[in-house]
Short mmCIF file of C-alpha atoms in Angstrom, two decimals:
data_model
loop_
_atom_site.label_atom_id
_atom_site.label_comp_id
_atom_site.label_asym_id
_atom_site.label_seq_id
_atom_site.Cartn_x
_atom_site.Cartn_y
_atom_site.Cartn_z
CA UNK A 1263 122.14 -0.76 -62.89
CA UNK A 1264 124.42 -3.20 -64.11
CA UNK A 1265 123.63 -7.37 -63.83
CA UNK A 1266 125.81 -7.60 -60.96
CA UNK A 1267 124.40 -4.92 -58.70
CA UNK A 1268 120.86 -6.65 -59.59
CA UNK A 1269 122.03 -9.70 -58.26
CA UNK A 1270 123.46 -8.35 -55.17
CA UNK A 1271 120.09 -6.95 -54.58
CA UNK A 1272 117.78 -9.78 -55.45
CA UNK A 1273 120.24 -11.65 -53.35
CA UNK A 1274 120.19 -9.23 -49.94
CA UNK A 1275 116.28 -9.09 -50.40
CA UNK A 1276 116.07 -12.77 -50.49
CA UNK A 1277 118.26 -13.27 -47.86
CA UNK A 1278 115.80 -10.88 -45.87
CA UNK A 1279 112.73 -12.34 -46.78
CA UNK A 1280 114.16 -15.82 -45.53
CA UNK A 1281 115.43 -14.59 -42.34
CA UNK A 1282 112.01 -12.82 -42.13
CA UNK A 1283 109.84 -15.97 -43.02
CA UNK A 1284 111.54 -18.79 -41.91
CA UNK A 1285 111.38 -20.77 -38.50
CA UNK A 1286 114.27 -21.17 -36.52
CA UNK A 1287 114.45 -24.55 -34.51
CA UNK A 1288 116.39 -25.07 -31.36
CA UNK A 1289 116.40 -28.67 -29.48
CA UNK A 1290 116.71 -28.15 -25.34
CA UNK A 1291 116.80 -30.76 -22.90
CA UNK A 1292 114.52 -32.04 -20.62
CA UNK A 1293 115.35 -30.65 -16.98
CA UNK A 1294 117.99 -28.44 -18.34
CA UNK A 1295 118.38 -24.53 -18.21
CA UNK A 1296 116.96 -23.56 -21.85
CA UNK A 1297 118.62 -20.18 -22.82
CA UNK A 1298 117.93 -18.17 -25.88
CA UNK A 1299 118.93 -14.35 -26.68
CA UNK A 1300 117.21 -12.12 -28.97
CA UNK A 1301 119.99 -10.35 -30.50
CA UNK A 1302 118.75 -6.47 -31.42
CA UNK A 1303 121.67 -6.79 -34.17
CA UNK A 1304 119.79 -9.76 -36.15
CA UNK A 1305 116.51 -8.09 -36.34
CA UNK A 1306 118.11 -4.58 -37.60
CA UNK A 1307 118.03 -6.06 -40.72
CA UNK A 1308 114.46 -6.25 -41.07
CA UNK A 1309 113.58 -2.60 -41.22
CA UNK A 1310 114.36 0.10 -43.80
CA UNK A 1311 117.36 1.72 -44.00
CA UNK A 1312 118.26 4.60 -41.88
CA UNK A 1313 118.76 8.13 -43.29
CA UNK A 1314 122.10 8.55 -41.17
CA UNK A 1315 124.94 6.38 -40.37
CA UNK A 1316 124.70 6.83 -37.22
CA UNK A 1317 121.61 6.30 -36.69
CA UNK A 1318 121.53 2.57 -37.10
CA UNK A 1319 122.72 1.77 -32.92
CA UNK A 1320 120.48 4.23 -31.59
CA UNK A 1321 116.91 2.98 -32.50
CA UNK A 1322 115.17 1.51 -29.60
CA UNK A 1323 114.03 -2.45 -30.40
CA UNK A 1324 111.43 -4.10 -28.34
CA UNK A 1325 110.18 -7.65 -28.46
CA UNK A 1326 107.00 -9.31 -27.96
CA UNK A 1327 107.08 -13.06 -27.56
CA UNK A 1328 103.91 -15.47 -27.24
CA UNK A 1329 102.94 -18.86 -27.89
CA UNK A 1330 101.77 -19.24 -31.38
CA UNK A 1331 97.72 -19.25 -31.17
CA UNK A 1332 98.08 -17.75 -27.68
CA UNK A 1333 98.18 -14.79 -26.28
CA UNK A 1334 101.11 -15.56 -23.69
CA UNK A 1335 104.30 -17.51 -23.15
CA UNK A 1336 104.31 -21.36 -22.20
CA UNK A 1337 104.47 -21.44 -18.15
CA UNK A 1338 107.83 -22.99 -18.23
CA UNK A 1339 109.34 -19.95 -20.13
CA UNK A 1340 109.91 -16.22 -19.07
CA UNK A 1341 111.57 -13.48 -20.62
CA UNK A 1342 113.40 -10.88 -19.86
CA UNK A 1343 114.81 -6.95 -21.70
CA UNK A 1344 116.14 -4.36 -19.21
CA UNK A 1345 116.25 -1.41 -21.68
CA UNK A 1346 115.06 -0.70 -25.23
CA UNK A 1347 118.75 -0.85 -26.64
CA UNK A 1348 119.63 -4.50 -24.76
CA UNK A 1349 118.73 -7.77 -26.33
CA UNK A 1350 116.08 -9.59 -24.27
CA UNK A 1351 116.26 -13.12 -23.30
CA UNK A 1352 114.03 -16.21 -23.48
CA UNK A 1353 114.86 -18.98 -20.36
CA UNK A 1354 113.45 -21.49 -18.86
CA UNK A 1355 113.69 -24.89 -17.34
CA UNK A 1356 110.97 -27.50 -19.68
CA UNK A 1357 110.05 -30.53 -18.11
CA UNK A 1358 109.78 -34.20 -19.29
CA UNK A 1359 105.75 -33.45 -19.98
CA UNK A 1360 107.03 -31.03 -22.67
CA UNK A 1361 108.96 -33.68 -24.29
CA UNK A 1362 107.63 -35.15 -27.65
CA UNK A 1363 105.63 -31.52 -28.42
CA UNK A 1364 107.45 -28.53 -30.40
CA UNK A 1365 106.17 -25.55 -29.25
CA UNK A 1366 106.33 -22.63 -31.85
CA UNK A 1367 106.96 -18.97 -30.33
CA UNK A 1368 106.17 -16.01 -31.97
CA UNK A 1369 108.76 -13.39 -31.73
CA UNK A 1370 107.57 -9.90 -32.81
CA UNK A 1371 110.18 -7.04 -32.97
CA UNK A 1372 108.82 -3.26 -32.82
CA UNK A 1373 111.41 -0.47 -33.89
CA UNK A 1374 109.99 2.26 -31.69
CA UNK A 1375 111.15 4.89 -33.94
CA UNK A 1376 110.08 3.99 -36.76
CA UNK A 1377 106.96 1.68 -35.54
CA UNK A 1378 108.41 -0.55 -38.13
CA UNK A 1379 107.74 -4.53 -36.98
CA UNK A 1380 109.08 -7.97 -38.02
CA UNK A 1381 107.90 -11.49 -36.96
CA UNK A 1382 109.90 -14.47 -36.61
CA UNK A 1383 108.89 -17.99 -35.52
CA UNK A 1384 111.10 -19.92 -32.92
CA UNK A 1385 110.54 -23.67 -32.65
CA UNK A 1386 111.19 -25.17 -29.60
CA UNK A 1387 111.42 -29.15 -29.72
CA UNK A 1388 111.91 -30.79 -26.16
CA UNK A 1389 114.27 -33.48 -26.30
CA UNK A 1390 113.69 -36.53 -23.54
CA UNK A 1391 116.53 -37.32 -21.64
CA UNK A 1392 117.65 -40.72 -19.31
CA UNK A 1393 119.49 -38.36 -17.04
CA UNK A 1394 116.41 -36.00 -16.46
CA UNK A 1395 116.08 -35.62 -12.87
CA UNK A 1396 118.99 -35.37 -11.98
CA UNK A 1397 118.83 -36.76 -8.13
CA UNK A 1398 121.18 -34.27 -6.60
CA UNK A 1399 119.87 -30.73 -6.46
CA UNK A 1400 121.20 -26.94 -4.88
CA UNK A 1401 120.03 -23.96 -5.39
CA UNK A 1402 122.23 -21.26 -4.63
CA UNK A 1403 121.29 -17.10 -3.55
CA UNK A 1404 123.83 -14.87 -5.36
CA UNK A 1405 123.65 -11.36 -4.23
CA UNK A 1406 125.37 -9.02 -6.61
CA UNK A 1407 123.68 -10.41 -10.11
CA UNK A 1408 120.84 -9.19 -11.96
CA UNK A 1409 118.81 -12.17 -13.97
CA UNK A 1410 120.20 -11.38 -17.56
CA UNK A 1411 123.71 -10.66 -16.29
CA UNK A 1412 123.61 -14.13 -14.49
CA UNK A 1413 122.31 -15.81 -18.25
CA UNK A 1414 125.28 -14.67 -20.02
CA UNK A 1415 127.15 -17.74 -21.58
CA UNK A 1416 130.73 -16.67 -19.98
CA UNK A 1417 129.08 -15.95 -16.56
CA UNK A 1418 126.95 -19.00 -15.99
CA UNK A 1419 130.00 -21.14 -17.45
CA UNK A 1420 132.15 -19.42 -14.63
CA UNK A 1421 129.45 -20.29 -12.28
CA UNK A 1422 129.14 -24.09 -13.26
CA UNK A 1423 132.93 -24.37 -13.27
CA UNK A 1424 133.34 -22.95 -9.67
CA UNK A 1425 130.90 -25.26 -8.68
CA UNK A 1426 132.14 -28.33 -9.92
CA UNK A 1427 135.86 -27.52 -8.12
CA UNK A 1428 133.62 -27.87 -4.77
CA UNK A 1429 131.38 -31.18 -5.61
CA UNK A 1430 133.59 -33.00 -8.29
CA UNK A 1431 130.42 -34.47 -9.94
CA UNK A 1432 130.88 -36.66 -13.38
CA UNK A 1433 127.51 -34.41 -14.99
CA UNK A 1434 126.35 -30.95 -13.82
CA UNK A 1435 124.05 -28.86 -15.47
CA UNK A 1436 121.85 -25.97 -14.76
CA UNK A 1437 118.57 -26.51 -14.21
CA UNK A 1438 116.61 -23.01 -13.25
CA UNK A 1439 117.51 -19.44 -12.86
CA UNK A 1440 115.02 -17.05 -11.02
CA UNK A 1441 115.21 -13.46 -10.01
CA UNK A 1442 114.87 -12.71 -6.42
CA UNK A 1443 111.88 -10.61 -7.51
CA UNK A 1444 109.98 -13.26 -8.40
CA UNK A 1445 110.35 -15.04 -4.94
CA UNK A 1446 109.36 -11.71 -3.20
CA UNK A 1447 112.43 -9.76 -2.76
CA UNK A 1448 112.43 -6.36 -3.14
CA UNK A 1449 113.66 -3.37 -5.86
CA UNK A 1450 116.67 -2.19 -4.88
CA UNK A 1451 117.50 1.45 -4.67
CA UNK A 1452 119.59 2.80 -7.51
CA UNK A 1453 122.70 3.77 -5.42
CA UNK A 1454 125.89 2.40 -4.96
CA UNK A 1455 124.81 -0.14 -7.70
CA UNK A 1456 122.98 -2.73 -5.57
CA UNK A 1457 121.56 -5.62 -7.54
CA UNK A 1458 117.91 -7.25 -7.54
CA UNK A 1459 119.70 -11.08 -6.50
CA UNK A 1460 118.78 -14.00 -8.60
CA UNK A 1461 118.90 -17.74 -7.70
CA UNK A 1462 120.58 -20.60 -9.23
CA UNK A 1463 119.76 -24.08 -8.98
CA UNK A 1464 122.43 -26.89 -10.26
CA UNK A 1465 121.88 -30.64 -10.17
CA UNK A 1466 124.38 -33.41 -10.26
CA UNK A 1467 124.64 -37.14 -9.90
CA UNK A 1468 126.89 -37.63 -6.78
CA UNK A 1469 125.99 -37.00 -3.66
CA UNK A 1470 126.44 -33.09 -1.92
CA UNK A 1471 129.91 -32.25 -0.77
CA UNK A 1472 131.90 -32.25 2.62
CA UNK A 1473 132.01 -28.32 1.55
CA UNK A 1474 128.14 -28.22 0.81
CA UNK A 1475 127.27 -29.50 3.86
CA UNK A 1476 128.80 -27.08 6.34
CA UNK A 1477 126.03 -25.05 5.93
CA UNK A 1478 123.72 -28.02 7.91
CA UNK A 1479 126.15 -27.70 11.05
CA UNK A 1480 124.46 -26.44 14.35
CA UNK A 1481 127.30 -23.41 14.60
CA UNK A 1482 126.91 -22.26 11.14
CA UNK A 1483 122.85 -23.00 11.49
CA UNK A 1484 123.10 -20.65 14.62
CA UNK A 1485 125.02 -18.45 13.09
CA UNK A 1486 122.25 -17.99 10.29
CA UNK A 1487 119.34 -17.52 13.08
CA UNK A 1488 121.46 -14.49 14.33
CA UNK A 1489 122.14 -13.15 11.02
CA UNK A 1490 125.41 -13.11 10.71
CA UNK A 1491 127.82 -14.82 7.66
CA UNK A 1492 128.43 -18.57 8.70
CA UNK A 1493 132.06 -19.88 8.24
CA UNK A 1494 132.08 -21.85 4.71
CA UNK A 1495 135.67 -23.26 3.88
CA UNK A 1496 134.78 -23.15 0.23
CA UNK A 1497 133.25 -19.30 -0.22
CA UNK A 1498 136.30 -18.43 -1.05
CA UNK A 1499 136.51 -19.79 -4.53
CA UNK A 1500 133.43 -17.90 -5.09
CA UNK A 1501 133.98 -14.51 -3.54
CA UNK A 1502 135.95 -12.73 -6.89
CA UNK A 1503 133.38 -13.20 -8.60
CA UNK A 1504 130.24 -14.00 -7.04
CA UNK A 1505 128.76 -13.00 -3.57
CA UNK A 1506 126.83 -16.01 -2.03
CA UNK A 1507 124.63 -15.48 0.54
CA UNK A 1508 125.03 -19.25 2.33
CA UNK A 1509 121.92 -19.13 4.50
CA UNK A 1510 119.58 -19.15 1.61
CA UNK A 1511 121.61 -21.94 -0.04
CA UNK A 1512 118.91 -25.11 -0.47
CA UNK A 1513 120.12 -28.95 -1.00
CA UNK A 1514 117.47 -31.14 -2.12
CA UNK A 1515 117.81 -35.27 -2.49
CA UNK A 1516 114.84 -36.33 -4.26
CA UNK A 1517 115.05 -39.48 -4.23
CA UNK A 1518 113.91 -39.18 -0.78
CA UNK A 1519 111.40 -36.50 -1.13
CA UNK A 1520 109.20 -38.38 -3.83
CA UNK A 1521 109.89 -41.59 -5.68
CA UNK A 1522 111.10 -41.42 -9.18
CA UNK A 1523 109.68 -43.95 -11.58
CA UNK A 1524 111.63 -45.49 -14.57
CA UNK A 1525 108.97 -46.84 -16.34
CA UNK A 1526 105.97 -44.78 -16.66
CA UNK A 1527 102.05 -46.70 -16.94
CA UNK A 1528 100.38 -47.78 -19.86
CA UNK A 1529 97.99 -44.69 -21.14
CA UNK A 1530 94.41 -46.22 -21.41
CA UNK A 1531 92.40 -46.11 -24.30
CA UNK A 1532 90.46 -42.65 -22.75
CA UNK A 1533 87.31 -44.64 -22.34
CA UNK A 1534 85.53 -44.02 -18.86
CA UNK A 1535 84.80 -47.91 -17.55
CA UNK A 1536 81.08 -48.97 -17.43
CA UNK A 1537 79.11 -47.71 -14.90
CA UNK A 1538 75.42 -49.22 -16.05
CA UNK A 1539 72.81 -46.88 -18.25
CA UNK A 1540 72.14 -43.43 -17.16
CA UNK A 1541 68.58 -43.24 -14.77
CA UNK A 1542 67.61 -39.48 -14.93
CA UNK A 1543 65.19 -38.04 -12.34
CA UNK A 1544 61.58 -38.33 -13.41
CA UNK A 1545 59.87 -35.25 -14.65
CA UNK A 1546 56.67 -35.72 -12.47
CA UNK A 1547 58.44 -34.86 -9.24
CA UNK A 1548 56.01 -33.13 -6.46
CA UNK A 1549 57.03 -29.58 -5.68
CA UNK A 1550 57.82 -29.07 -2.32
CA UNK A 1551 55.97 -26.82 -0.13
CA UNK A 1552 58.40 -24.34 1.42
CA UNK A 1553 55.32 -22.71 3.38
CA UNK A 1554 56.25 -24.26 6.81
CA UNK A 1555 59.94 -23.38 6.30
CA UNK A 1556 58.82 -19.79 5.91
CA UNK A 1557 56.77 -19.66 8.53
CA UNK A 1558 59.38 -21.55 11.08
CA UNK A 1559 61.71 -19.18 9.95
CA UNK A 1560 59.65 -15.98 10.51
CA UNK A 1561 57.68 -17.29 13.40
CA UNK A 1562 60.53 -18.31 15.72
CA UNK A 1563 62.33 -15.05 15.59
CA UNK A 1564 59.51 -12.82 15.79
CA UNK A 1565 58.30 -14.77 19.12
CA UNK A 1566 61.83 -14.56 20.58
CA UNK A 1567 61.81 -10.59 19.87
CA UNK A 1568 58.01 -10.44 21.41
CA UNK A 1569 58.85 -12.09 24.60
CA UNK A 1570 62.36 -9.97 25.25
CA UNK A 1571 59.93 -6.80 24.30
CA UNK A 1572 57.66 -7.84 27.02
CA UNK A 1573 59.99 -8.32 29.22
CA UNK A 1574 62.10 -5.20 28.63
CA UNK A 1575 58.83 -2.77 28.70
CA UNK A 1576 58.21 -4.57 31.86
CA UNK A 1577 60.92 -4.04 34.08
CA UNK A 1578 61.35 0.31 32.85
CA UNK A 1579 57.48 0.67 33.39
CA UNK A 1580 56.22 -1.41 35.71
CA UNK A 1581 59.29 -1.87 38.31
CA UNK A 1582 59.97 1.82 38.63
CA UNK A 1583 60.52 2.93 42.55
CA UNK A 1584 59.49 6.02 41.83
CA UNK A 1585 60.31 9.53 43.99
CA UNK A 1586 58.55 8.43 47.48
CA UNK A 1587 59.86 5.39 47.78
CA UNK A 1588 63.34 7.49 47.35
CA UNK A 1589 62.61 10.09 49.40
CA UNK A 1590 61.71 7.49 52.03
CA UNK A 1591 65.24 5.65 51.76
CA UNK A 1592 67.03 9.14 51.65
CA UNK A 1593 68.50 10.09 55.79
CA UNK A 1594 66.51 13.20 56.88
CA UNK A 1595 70.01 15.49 57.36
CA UNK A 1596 70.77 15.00 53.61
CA UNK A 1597 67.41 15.99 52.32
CA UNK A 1598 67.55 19.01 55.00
CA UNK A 1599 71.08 19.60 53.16
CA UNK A 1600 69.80 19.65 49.30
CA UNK A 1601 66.71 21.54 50.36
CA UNK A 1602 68.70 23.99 51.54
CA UNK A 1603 70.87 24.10 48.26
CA UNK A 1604 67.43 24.36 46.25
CA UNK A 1605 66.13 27.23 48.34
CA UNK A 1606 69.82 29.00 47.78
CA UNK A 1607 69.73 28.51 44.00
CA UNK A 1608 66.60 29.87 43.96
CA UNK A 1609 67.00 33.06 45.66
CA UNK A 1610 70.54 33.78 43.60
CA UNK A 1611 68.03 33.05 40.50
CA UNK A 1612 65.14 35.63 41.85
CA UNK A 1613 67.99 38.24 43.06
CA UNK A 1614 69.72 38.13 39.26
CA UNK A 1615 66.64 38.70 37.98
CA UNK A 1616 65.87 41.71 39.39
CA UNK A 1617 69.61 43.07 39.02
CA UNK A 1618 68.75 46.27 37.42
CA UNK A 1619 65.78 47.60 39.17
CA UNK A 1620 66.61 48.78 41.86
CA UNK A 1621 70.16 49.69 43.60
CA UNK A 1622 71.67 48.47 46.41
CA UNK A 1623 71.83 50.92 49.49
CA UNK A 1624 75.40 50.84 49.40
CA UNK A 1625 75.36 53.03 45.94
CA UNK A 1626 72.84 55.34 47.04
CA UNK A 1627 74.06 59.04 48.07
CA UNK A 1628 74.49 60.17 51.99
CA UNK A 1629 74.30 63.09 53.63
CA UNK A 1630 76.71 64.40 55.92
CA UNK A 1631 75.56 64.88 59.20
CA UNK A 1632 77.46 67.85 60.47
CA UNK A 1633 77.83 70.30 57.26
CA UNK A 1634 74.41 68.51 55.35
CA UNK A 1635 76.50 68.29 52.10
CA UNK A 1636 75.82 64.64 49.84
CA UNK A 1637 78.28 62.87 50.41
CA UNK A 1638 78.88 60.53 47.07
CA UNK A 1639 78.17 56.91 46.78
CA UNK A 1640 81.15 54.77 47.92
CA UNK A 1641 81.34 53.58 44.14
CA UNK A 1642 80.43 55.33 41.11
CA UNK A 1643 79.05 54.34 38.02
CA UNK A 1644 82.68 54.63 36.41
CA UNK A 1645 84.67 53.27 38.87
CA UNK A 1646 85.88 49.87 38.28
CA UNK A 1647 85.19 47.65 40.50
CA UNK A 1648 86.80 44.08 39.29
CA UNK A 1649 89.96 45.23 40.42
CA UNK A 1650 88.97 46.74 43.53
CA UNK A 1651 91.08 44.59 46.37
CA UNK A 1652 88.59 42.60 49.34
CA UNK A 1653 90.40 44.57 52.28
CA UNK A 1654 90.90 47.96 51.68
CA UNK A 1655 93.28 50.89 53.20
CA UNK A 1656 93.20 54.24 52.98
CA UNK A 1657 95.16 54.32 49.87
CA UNK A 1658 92.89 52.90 48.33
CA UNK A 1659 89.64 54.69 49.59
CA UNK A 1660 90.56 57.74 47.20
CA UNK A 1661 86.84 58.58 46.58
CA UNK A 1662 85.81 58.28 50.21
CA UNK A 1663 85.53 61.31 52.50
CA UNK A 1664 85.99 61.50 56.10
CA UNK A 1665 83.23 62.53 57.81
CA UNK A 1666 84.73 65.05 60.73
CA UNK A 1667 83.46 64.14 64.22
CA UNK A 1668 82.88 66.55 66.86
CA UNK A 1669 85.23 66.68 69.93
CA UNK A 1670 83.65 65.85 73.62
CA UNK A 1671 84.44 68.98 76.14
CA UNK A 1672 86.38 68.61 79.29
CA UNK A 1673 89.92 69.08 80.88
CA UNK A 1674 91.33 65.89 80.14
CA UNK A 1675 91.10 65.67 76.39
CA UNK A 1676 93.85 66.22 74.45
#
């Protein structure tokens, strides 16, 4: 290998072990959107080199970001990757109580192919800023934007600078960007490519629009109650590109919702103020007797229970009326009417009992009076009787016989 390709070498390792070791420092603002991608392309670098040329694009890249020390992310900051082949996305809005303190994240990036990993440190110093709160603040619902699409540079830019046409402030910035997701909205179904929603809040130093405040009027109000689209003059310079949804849109003034202070108070010195010398309880305390407390709290219940036992076994043994005294408030005709019922029931009982010992006369056989034949029973043992009809003809009589009758003598009979 000749001194030149050496150098190249020494000089590309280098260059990775630097990119690989050293802390990257970024300065955000005080009440300002804070906005930071973690480009897949930067940390391709880190791993070994792939056996294909193609290969290089198609390697899924995760990232794990924490506070260094931690096991999580400072509250103020979130982060975002849709897929394993996007960048993700650190934002966040840092407040004037981060100011003054660098916070140092560690970003961890895990070639899921490979399980290859490289570490990076990102140092975050808060800068203080006069113009941090900015008094003037609306927070606006857009409908067709996922989170990371809205964080792009050229998209928020295109935001801010439709916004300033309508409110013409001297300084706007973007302070916050939320998905609808995390203010309780709901996934949206994968068809006809329907977006999760994210909101956008801006804050400015003049005082809300003629064009802002249409939304406050009592017709466009109604109109929100009734959901339907109120009438903005201005939507239109927002419509090509962004969908709005005005009835969600939130103005804020808070300089009359809490008081902002220019100068802050002295810290103290973080000594408590004197309060005298400490007088502990003294160790020869008598122990209280929890006796009568046990027996108040046994004894009360158990004499309550007693005295509704008494009184329940009282009135169902001892008030009973008993059968006579029934019987002697019972009219005579309807104790004639369910003795008779009894005696009825009774019989039916005593006649189904003795069912099959003897027949009734009606099956027994007959004898025919004139030629002394037996005459059969009326119905046999096979002859089915459930669908034998109540009144019967002579149709129906096929097993009965007529018994012939003898004629009277005398002239007149015909």
């Amino acid at each position: 290998m000749s001194a030149a390709a050496v150098a190249v070498w020494l000089g590309s390792v280098v260059s990775i072990l630097s990119r690989s070791h050293a802390d990257r420092n970024v300065y955000p603002s005080a009440g300002v959107l804070f906005v930071h991608v973690l480009e897949r392309e930067y940390f391709k670098g880190e791993f070994p080199p792939y056996p294909k040329a193609g290969d290089a694009n198609s390697d899924p890249i995760t990232f794990n970001t924490n506070l260094k020390g931690y096991p999580d992310r400072p509250g103020w900051l979130r982060y975002i990757q849709r897929t394993q082949h996007s960048d993700g996305v650190l934002y966040g809005s840092p407040t004037a109580e981060h100011a003054g303190r660098p916070s140092v994240i560690e970003i961890t990036a895990y070639n899921r192919r490979t399980f290859e990993t490289a570490r990076h440190n990102l140092v975050i110093n808060i800068m203080g800023t006069e113009e941090f709160p900015l008094p003037y603040q609306a927070e606006f619902y857009i409908k067709n934007m996922n989170v990371e699409e809205m964080l792009a540079s050229e998209v928020l830019g295109d935001f801010l600078g439709a916004v300033k046409n309508i409110w013409q402030p001297d300084h706007l910035n973007a302070i916050n960007i939320t998905s609808a997701l995390d203010r309780g909205g709901r996934v949206p179904l994968p068809i006809n490519n329907l977006k999760e929603g994210v909101y956008v809040m801006v804050g400015a130093d003049v005082a809300f629009s003629s064009c802002l405040r249409e939304v406050e009027s009592p017709h466009n109000q109604l109109r929100c109650s009734q959901e339907m689209e109120p009438s903005i003059s201005c939507d239109k310079k927002f419509r090509a590109q962004f969908d709005i949804d005005w009835c969600k849109i939130s103005l804020v003034d808070i300089n009359r919702v809490f008081p902002i202070y220019i100068t802050r108070p002295e810290p103290g010195n973080g000594i408590l103020p004197e309060f005298g010398l400490y007088d502990p309880p003294s160790e020869t305390l008598m122990s209280r007797n929890y006796f009568s407390d046990f027996l108040i709290t046994l004894a009360v219940p158990s004499a309550v229970a007693v005295v509704l036992l008494f009184i329940l076994g009282y009135t169902m043994c001892c008030r009973r009326e008993g059968l006579e005294k029934r019987n002697m408030q019972t009219p005579d005709i309807q104790m004639v009417h369910h003795n008779s019922i009894q005696k009825s029931s009774k019989e039916l009982r005593s006649m189904s009992k003795n069912r099959e010992i003897s027949w009734p006369l009606s099956t027994l056989p007959v004898f025919n009076p004139v030629s002394g034949e037996v005459v059969p029973p009326l119905h046999p043992d096979n002859y089915e009787t459930t669908s034998m009809p109540l009144m019967q003809t002579q149709t129906n009589l096929q097993n009965q016989i007529t018994i012939p009758q003898q004629r009277p003598s005398g002239k007149w009979y015909s």
